[in-house]
Amino acid sequence: MNIFKTTNILMVLLTNLLLVNFSCKKSIEKKQFTSSVSIQKKFYGKTKDNKEVFQFIMKNKLGMSVSIITYGGIITSWTAKNKKNKYEDIVLGYNCLEEYESRSPYFGALIGRYGNRIAKGKFVLDGKEYILDRNNGPNHLHGGLKGFDKVIWGAKEIIKDSTASLELRYLSKDGEEGYPGNLQVKVIYTLNNRDELAVNYEANTDKATIVNLTQHTYFNLSGNFDNDILDHELKINADSFLPVDTDLIPTGEIRKVKNTPFDFSFPKKIGFDIKNEDLQLKNGKGYDHCWVLNEQEKDFRFVASVFEEKSGRLLEIFSSEPGIQFYSGNFLDGTLPTKTKGNYKFRTGFCLETQHYPDSPNQPNFPSVKLDLGEIYSSKTLFRFSTKKN
Ligand code: GLA
């Protein structure tokens, strides 16, 4: 066989090999594309002012499903597996739009333009004072009377090989709720095949403003909303927290958690210290405080975990944010209806809201929440579910 012929045969073999590999790869990708994740769109209802609201149900191949509505970007249900591999709903919420519109304590919602409180509803930016609503006693809370939790978001589904995403967009106009600047906001929820939900936030403005976006899901990992959350074991990657006054405004002090009921640097039951005679627990009516997270120099790191022994469910949270508000459901009082029957009783849900510190615009020592023209606000949080024995 001459050298020319040998090279030719080798070339043909190689091309065939490449073709086979290429088509194999293609068919595998195609299979994943069509079968491993999905998003279903449904009409959810009409708001009081007659605007249509849609629900998007994202599912992964393991069995996790996350339902999100365009009103408030609210997660209305989210299933996670227990140790028997049964996927059950683990978030508080309602079963109709009317309830979300009329009396929701931010169940499952996106929060903005400023998550958490701003003292006396005012702040100064570049020498100018801005006045916001006082919708929480003397203070401003969670973006005001009509925060991002009560607006309708534009939605786009994005399906990739093994992730389902819902991209939500909202333009908050200059002056809305008293905030300066047209703020263009994008939030992307992404579900993957490892039972993880990522929440990516992005925003830009045409004038200096303040931004602090978060997600306000109430979890109950037992999957049974009759149970309170006091047996859940919480760990927070923080050595310090922010003490507050009786209106839940940080005093400015950054206090070490060591030897206080606020020490969750190792897994501890939420109920273990909650009844302590501690002034901070009294001010918060339980836990309703911001923890100053460790490793703030890292772009993204572990920030908290919660374990519920009976179901075996473990939730781990990762974030780029400097703080996390841990709220132990202290305002739930048995008056709000669950999705099935009965009412949400005291402390039947907890929130872990990754964010910048409360009242940052008025606290020069806290990390800045200012967003200037030309800058891009970007923040990321990831919720990972798994199970463990003990
Ligand atoms: C946040 C606040 C709480 C409470 C809830 C909603 O987590 O910190 O004080 O207002 O929202 O009820």
Coordinates of C-alpha atoms and ligand atoms in Angstrom, one line a residue:
M1 CA 0.0 0.0 0.0
N2 CA 1.5 3.3 -0.9
I3 CA 1.7 6.2 1.5
F4 CA -1.0 8.2 -0.3
K5 CA -3.5 5.4 -0.1
T6 CA -2.8 4.8 3.6
T7 CA -3.3 8.5 4.4
N8 CA -6.6 8.5 2.5
I9 CA -7.9 5.5 4.3
L10 CA -6.9 7.0 7.6
M11 CA -8.6 10.3 6.7
V12 CA -11.9 8.5 5.9
L13 CA -11.7 6.5 9.2
L14 CA -11.1 9.7 11.1
T15 CA -13.9 11.6 9.5
N16 CA -16.3 8.7 10.2
L17 CA -15.1 8.6 13.8
L18 CA -15.7 12.3 14.1
L19 CA -19.1 12.1 12.5
V20 CA -20.1 9.2 14.8
N21 CA -18.9 11.2 17.9
F22 CA -20.5 14.3 16.7
S23 CA -23.9 12.7 16.0
C24 CA -23.8 10.8 19.3
K25 CA -23.1 14.0 21.2
K26 CA -25.8 15.7 19.3
S27 CA -28.4 13.1 20.0
I28 CA -27.5 13.0 23.7
E29 CA -27.8 16.8 23.8
K30 CA -31.1 16.6 22.0
K31 CA -32.4 14.0 24.4
Q32 CA -31.5 16.2 27.4
F33 CA -33.0 19.2 25.7
T34 CA -36.4 17.6 25.2
S35 CA -36.7 15.5 28.3
S36 CA -34.7 16.7 31.3
V37 CA -36.3 20.0 32.2
S38 CA -39.5 21.8 31.3
I39 CA -41.5 24.9 31.8
Q40 CA -45.2 25.1 31.5
K41 CA -47.1 28.4 31.2
K42 CA -50.6 28.8 32.6
F43 CA -53.0 31.7 33.1
Y44 CA -53.2 32.4 36.8
G45 CA -55.7 35.2 37.2
K46 CA -56.4 38.8 36.8
T47 CA -55.5 41.5 39.3
K48 CA -58.0 43.9 40.7
D49 CA -57.1 46.4 38.0
N50 CA -57.7 43.8 35.4
K51 CA -54.1 42.8 34.5
E52 CA -53.4 39.3 33.4
V53 CA -51.0 37.2 35.6
F54 CA -49.4 34.0 34.4
Q55 CA -47.8 31.1 36.3
F56 CA -44.7 29.3 35.1
I57 CA -44.1 25.8 36.4
M58 CA -40.4 24.7 36.1
K59 CA -39.6 21.0 36.5
N60 CA -36.4 19.2 36.6
K61 CA -35.6 15.5 35.9
L62 CA -35.4 14.5 39.5
G63 CA -38.9 15.7 40.4
M64 CA -38.4 19.2 41.8
S65 CA -40.9 21.7 40.6
V66 CA -40.9 25.5 41.2
S67 CA -44.0 27.6 40.3
I68 CA -43.6 31.3 39.8
I69 CA -46.2 33.9 39.0
T70 CA -45.6 37.2 37.1
Y71 CA -47.3 39.1 40.0
G72 CA -44.4 40.0 42.3
G73 CA -42.2 37.2 40.8
I74 CA -43.7 35.2 43.6
I75 CA -42.7 31.5 44.1
T76 CA -46.1 30.0 44.9
S77 CA -44.9 26.5 45.4
W78 CA -41.6 24.6 45.4
T79 CA -41.2 20.9 46.0
A80 CA -38.2 19.2 47.5
K81 CA -37.6 15.5 48.2
N82 CA -37.6 14.0 51.7
K83 CA -35.5 11.0 52.7
K84 CA -38.1 8.7 51.2
N85 CA -37.6 10.5 47.9
K86 CA -41.0 12.1 48.1
Y87 CA -41.2 15.6 46.6
E88 CA -43.5 17.9 48.7
D89 CA -44.2 21.6 48.8
I90 CA -42.0 23.3 51.3
V91 CA -42.9 27.0 50.9
L92 CA -45.7 29.0 52.4
G93 CA -48.1 30.8 50.1
Y94 CA -51.7 31.0 48.8
N95 CA -53.7 29.2 46.2
C96 CA -55.1 32.2 44.4
L97 CA -54.1 35.7 43.2
E98 CA -56.7 37.5 45.3
E99 CA -55.0 36.4 48.5
Y100 CA -51.6 37.5 47.3
E101 CA -53.0 40.9 46.3
S102 CA -55.0 41.5 49.5
R103 CA -53.0 40.3 52.4
S104 CA -49.6 38.7 51.8
P105 CA -46.7 39.2 54.3
Y106 CA -44.4 39.0 51.2
F107 CA -44.9 35.2 50.8
G108 CA -42.4 34.0 48.2
A109 CA -42.0 37.5 46.6
L110 CA -39.2 39.4 45.0
I111 CA -38.4 42.4 47.1
G112 CA -37.2 45.8 45.9
R113 CA -36.2 48.5 45.2
Y114 CA -34.9 48.3 48.8
G115 CA -35.3 45.0 50.7
N116 CA -35.7 45.6 54.5
R117 CA -36.1 48.9 56.4
I118 CA -35.0 52.4 55.8
A119 CA -35.3 54.5 59.0
K120 CA -38.0 57.2 58.9
G121 CA -38.5 56.5 55.2
K122 CA -35.8 59.0 54.1
F123 CA -32.2 59.1 53.0
V124 CA -29.8 61.6 51.4
L125 CA -28.0 60.8 48.1
D126 CA -25.5 63.1 46.5
G127 CA -26.7 65.9 48.8
K128 CA -30.4 65.5 48.0
E129 CA -33.0 64.2 50.4
Y130 CA -35.5 61.6 49.2
I131 CA -38.7 60.8 51.0
L132 CA -40.2 57.3 50.8
D133 CA -43.5 55.8 52.1
R134 CA -43.6 55.0 55.8
N135 CA -45.4 51.7 55.4
N136 CA -44.0 50.0 58.6
G137 CA -44.7 52.2 61.6
P138 CA -42.3 55.2 61.3
N139 CA -40.1 53.3 58.7
H140 CA -40.1 52.3 55.1
L141 CA -40.1 48.5 54.4
H142 CA -39.5 46.3 51.4
G143 CA -39.8 49.0 48.7
G144 CA -43.0 50.8 50.0
L145 CA -46.7 50.5 49.5
K146 CA -46.3 49.0 46.0
G147 CA -42.9 47.4 46.0
F148 CA -41.6 44.9 43.5
D149 CA -43.6 42.2 45.2
K150 CA -46.8 43.8 43.9
V151 CA -45.9 44.7 40.3
I152 CA -46.3 42.6 37.2
W153 CA -43.1 41.4 35.7
G154 CA -42.5 40.7 32.0
A155 CA -41.5 37.0 31.7
K156 CA -39.4 34.9 29.2
E157 CA -38.8 31.2 29.5
I158 CA -35.3 29.9 28.6
I159 CA -34.7 26.2 28.2
K160 CA -31.1 25.0 27.9
D161 CA -29.7 21.4 27.9
S162 CA -30.2 20.8 31.6
T163 CA -31.6 24.1 33.0
A164 CA -34.9 25.8 33.0
S165 CA -34.9 29.5 33.6
L166 CA -37.5 32.2 33.9
E167 CA -36.3 35.7 33.1
L168 CA -38.3 38.4 34.7
R169 CA -38.0 42.1 33.9
Y170 CA -39.4 45.2 35.4
L171 CA -38.8 48.9 34.8
S172 CA -39.2 50.9 38.0
K173 CA -39.8 54.5 36.9
D174 CA -38.0 57.5 38.2
G175 CA -39.8 58.7 41.3
E176 CA -41.7 55.4 41.8
E177 CA -42.3 55.0 45.6
G178 CA -40.0 58.0 46.0
Y179 CA -36.8 56.5 44.6
P180 CA -34.7 58.4 42.1
G181 CA -33.8 57.1 38.6
N182 CA -35.4 54.8 36.1
L183 CA -34.2 51.4 37.3
Q184 CA -34.3 48.5 34.8
V185 CA -34.4 45.2 36.8
K186 CA -33.8 41.7 35.6
V187 CA -34.2 38.6 37.8
I188 CA -33.5 35.1 36.5
Y189 CA -34.7 32.0 38.3
T190 CA -32.8 28.9 37.1
L191 CA -33.6 25.4 38.1
N192 CA -31.1 22.6 37.3
N193 CA -31.0 18.9 37.6
R194 CA -29.2 18.9 41.0
D195 CA -32.2 20.3 42.8
E196 CA -30.7 23.8 42.9
L197 CA -32.5 27.0 42.2
A198 CA -30.3 30.0 41.4
V199 CA -31.7 33.6 41.6
N200 CA -29.6 36.1 39.6
Y201 CA -30.4 39.8 40.0
E202 CA -29.2 42.6 37.7
A203 CA -30.1 46.3 37.5
N204 CA -29.0 49.5 35.9
T205 CA -30.2 53.1 36.3
D206 CA -30.1 56.4 34.4
K207 CA -29.5 58.4 37.7
A208 CA -27.8 57.6 41.0
T209 CA -30.1 55.5 43.2
I210 CA -30.1 52.9 45.9
V211 CA -30.8 49.2 45.3
N212 CA -31.1 46.1 47.6
L213 CA -33.0 43.2 46.0
T214 CA -33.9 40.0 47.7
Q215 CA -36.3 37.0 47.7
H216 CA -38.8 36.5 50.5
T217 CA -39.7 32.9 50.5
Y218 CA -41.0 31.4 53.8
F219 CA -39.8 27.8 54.1
N220 CA -41.1 24.9 56.2
L221 CA -38.9 21.9 55.4
S222 CA -41.2 19.5 57.1
G223 CA -43.6 19.8 54.2
N224 CA -46.5 20.1 56.7
F225 CA -47.6 23.7 57.4
D226 CA -49.3 22.7 60.7
N227 CA -45.8 22.3 62.1
D228 CA -43.8 25.2 63.4
I229 CA -40.2 25.6 62.4
L230 CA -38.6 25.6 65.9
D231 CA -37.1 22.1 65.4
H232 CA -35.3 23.1 62.2
E233 CA -31.5 23.3 62.7
L234 CA -30.0 26.5 61.4
K235 CA -26.4 27.3 60.6
I236 CA -25.3 30.8 59.5
N237 CA -21.8 31.5 58.3
A238 CA -21.5 34.7 60.4
D239 CA -19.6 35.7 63.5
S240 CA -21.6 38.9 64.0
F241 CA -25.1 40.3 63.7
L242 CA -26.8 43.8 63.7
P243 CA -28.6 44.6 66.9
V244 CA -31.8 46.6 66.3
D245 CA -34.1 49.1 68.2
T246 CA -37.8 48.3 68.9
D247 CA -38.7 49.3 65.3
L248 CA -36.2 46.9 63.9
I249 CA -33.7 49.5 62.7
P250 CA -30.0 48.6 63.2
T251 CA -28.4 50.6 66.0
G252 CA -25.2 50.8 63.9
E253 CA -23.4 48.3 66.2
I254 CA -21.9 45.2 64.8
R255 CA -22.0 42.7 67.6
K256 CA -20.3 39.3 67.9
V257 CA -22.7 36.4 68.1
K258 CA -20.5 34.3 70.5
N259 CA -22.2 33.6 73.8
T260 CA -25.5 35.1 72.6
P261 CA -28.8 33.5 71.3
F262 CA -27.7 34.8 67.9
D263 CA -24.9 32.3 67.6
F264 CA -25.7 30.0 64.7
S265 CA -22.1 29.5 63.6
F266 CA -22.8 25.8 64.3
P267 CA -26.1 24.0 63.6
K268 CA -28.6 24.8 66.3
K269 CA -32.4 24.4 66.5
I270 CA -34.2 27.7 65.8
G271 CA -36.2 27.2 69.0
F272 CA -33.3 26.4 71.3
D273 CA -32.7 30.0 72.5
I274 CA -35.7 31.8 71.0
K275 CA -37.5 32.2 74.4
N276 CA -34.4 33.6 76.1
E277 CA -34.8 36.8 78.1
D278 CA -32.7 38.7 75.6
L279 CA -33.4 42.4 74.7
Q280 CA -32.6 41.7 71.0
L281 CA -35.0 38.8 70.9
K282 CA -37.6 41.0 72.5
N283 CA -37.0 43.8 70.0
G284 CA -37.4 41.4 67.1
K285 CA -40.3 39.4 68.7
G286 CA -38.0 36.5 68.0
Y287 CA -35.4 36.4 65.3
D288 CA -35.8 39.2 62.8
H289 CA -32.2 40.4 62.4
C290 CA -29.5 40.7 59.8
W291 CA -26.4 38.6 60.2
V292 CA -23.1 40.0 59.0
L293 CA -21.8 37.2 56.8
N294 CA -18.2 35.9 56.9
E295 CA -15.9 35.8 53.8
Q296 CA -17.3 38.9 52.2
E297 CA -14.2 39.2 50.1
K298 CA -15.4 36.1 48.2
D299 CA -17.7 36.6 45.2
F300 CA -19.9 33.7 46.1
R301 CA -19.8 31.4 49.1
F302 CA -21.8 29.2 51.5
V303 CA -24.0 31.5 53.8
A304 CA -26.5 29.3 55.6
S305 CA -28.1 25.9 55.9
V306 CA -31.2 24.5 57.5
F307 CA -31.9 20.8 58.3
E308 CA -35.2 19.3 59.3
E309 CA -34.5 15.9 60.9
K310 CA -37.9 14.1 60.4
S311 CA -38.1 14.7 56.6
G312 CA -34.3 14.6 56.3
R313 CA -34.4 17.7 54.1
L314 CA -31.3 19.9 54.0
L315 CA -31.3 23.4 52.4
E316 CA -28.0 25.1 51.8
I317 CA -27.8 28.7 50.7
F318 CA -24.9 30.3 48.8
S319 CA -24.7 34.0 48.0
S320 CA -22.7 37.0 46.9
E321 CA -24.5 39.3 49.4
P322 CA -22.8 40.6 52.6
G323 CA -25.8 40.0 54.9
I324 CA -28.8 37.7 55.5
Q325 CA -32.0 38.5 57.3
F326 CA -33.2 35.6 59.3
Y327 CA -36.9 36.0 60.2
S328 CA -38.5 33.3 62.3
G329 CA -42.1 34.0 61.2
N330 CA -43.0 36.1 64.3
F331 CA -45.8 37.9 62.7
L332 CA -47.7 34.8 61.5
D333 CA -50.6 34.7 63.9
G334 CA -53.1 32.1 62.6
T335 CA -55.1 34.5 60.5
L336 CA -53.8 33.8 57.0
P337 CA -55.1 30.7 55.1
T338 CA -52.8 28.0 53.9
K339 CA -53.0 26.5 50.4
T340 CA -55.1 23.6 51.6
K341 CA -56.9 23.9 54.8
G342 CA -56.3 25.7 58.1
N343 CA -54.2 28.8 58.8
Y344 CA -50.5 29.6 59.1
K345 CA -49.9 29.6 62.8
F346 CA -47.2 31.4 64.7
R347 CA -43.7 30.5 63.4
T348 CA -44.8 28.0 60.8
G349 CA -42.3 29.5 58.3
F350 CA -38.9 31.1 58.3
C351 CA -37.2 33.4 55.8
L352 CA -33.5 33.7 55.0
E353 CA -33.2 36.8 52.8
T354 CA -29.8 37.4 51.4
Q355 CA -29.2 41.2 51.1
H356 CA -27.3 44.3 52.1
Y357 CA -27.8 45.5 55.6
P358 CA -31.0 47.3 56.6
D359 CA -31.0 51.1 56.6
S360 CA -27.6 51.2 54.8
P361 CA -28.4 54.5 53.1
N362 CA -28.4 56.1 56.6
Q363 CA -25.5 54.1 58.0
P364 CA -22.1 55.3 56.7
N365 CA -20.3 52.2 58.1
F366 CA -22.4 49.7 56.2
P367 CA -21.4 48.5 52.7
S368 CA -22.9 50.9 50.2
V369 CA -26.1 50.3 48.3
K370 CA -25.7 53.1 45.9
L371 CA -26.0 52.4 42.2
D372 CA -24.6 55.0 39.8
L373 CA -25.3 55.7 36.2
G374 CA -23.2 53.4 34.1
E375 CA -22.8 50.8 36.8
I376 CA -24.4 47.3 36.8
Y377 CA -26.0 46.0 40.0
S378 CA -25.5 42.3 40.1
S379 CA -26.2 39.8 42.9
K380 CA -26.6 36.0 43.1
T381 CA -28.1 33.5 45.5
L382 CA -28.5 29.8 45.2
F383 CA -30.7 27.4 47.1
R384 CA -29.6 23.8 47.1
F385 CA -31.8 20.9 48.4
S386 CA -30.7 17.5 49.4
T387 CA -31.4 15.0 52.1
K388 CA -29.2 13.6 54.9
K389 CA -29.8 11.2 57.8
N390 CA -28.6 13.2 60.8
Ligands
GLA1 C1 -39.2 40.9 56.8 C2 -39.1 41.8 57.9 C3 -40.1 41.3 59.0 C4 -41.4 41.2 58.5 C5 -41.5 40.3 57.3 C6 -42.9 40.3 56.7 O1 -38.6 39.7 56.9 O2 -37.8 41.8 58.5 O3 -40.0 42.2 60.1 O4 -41.9 42.5 58.1 O5 -40.6 40.8 56.3 O6 -43.9 40.1 57.6

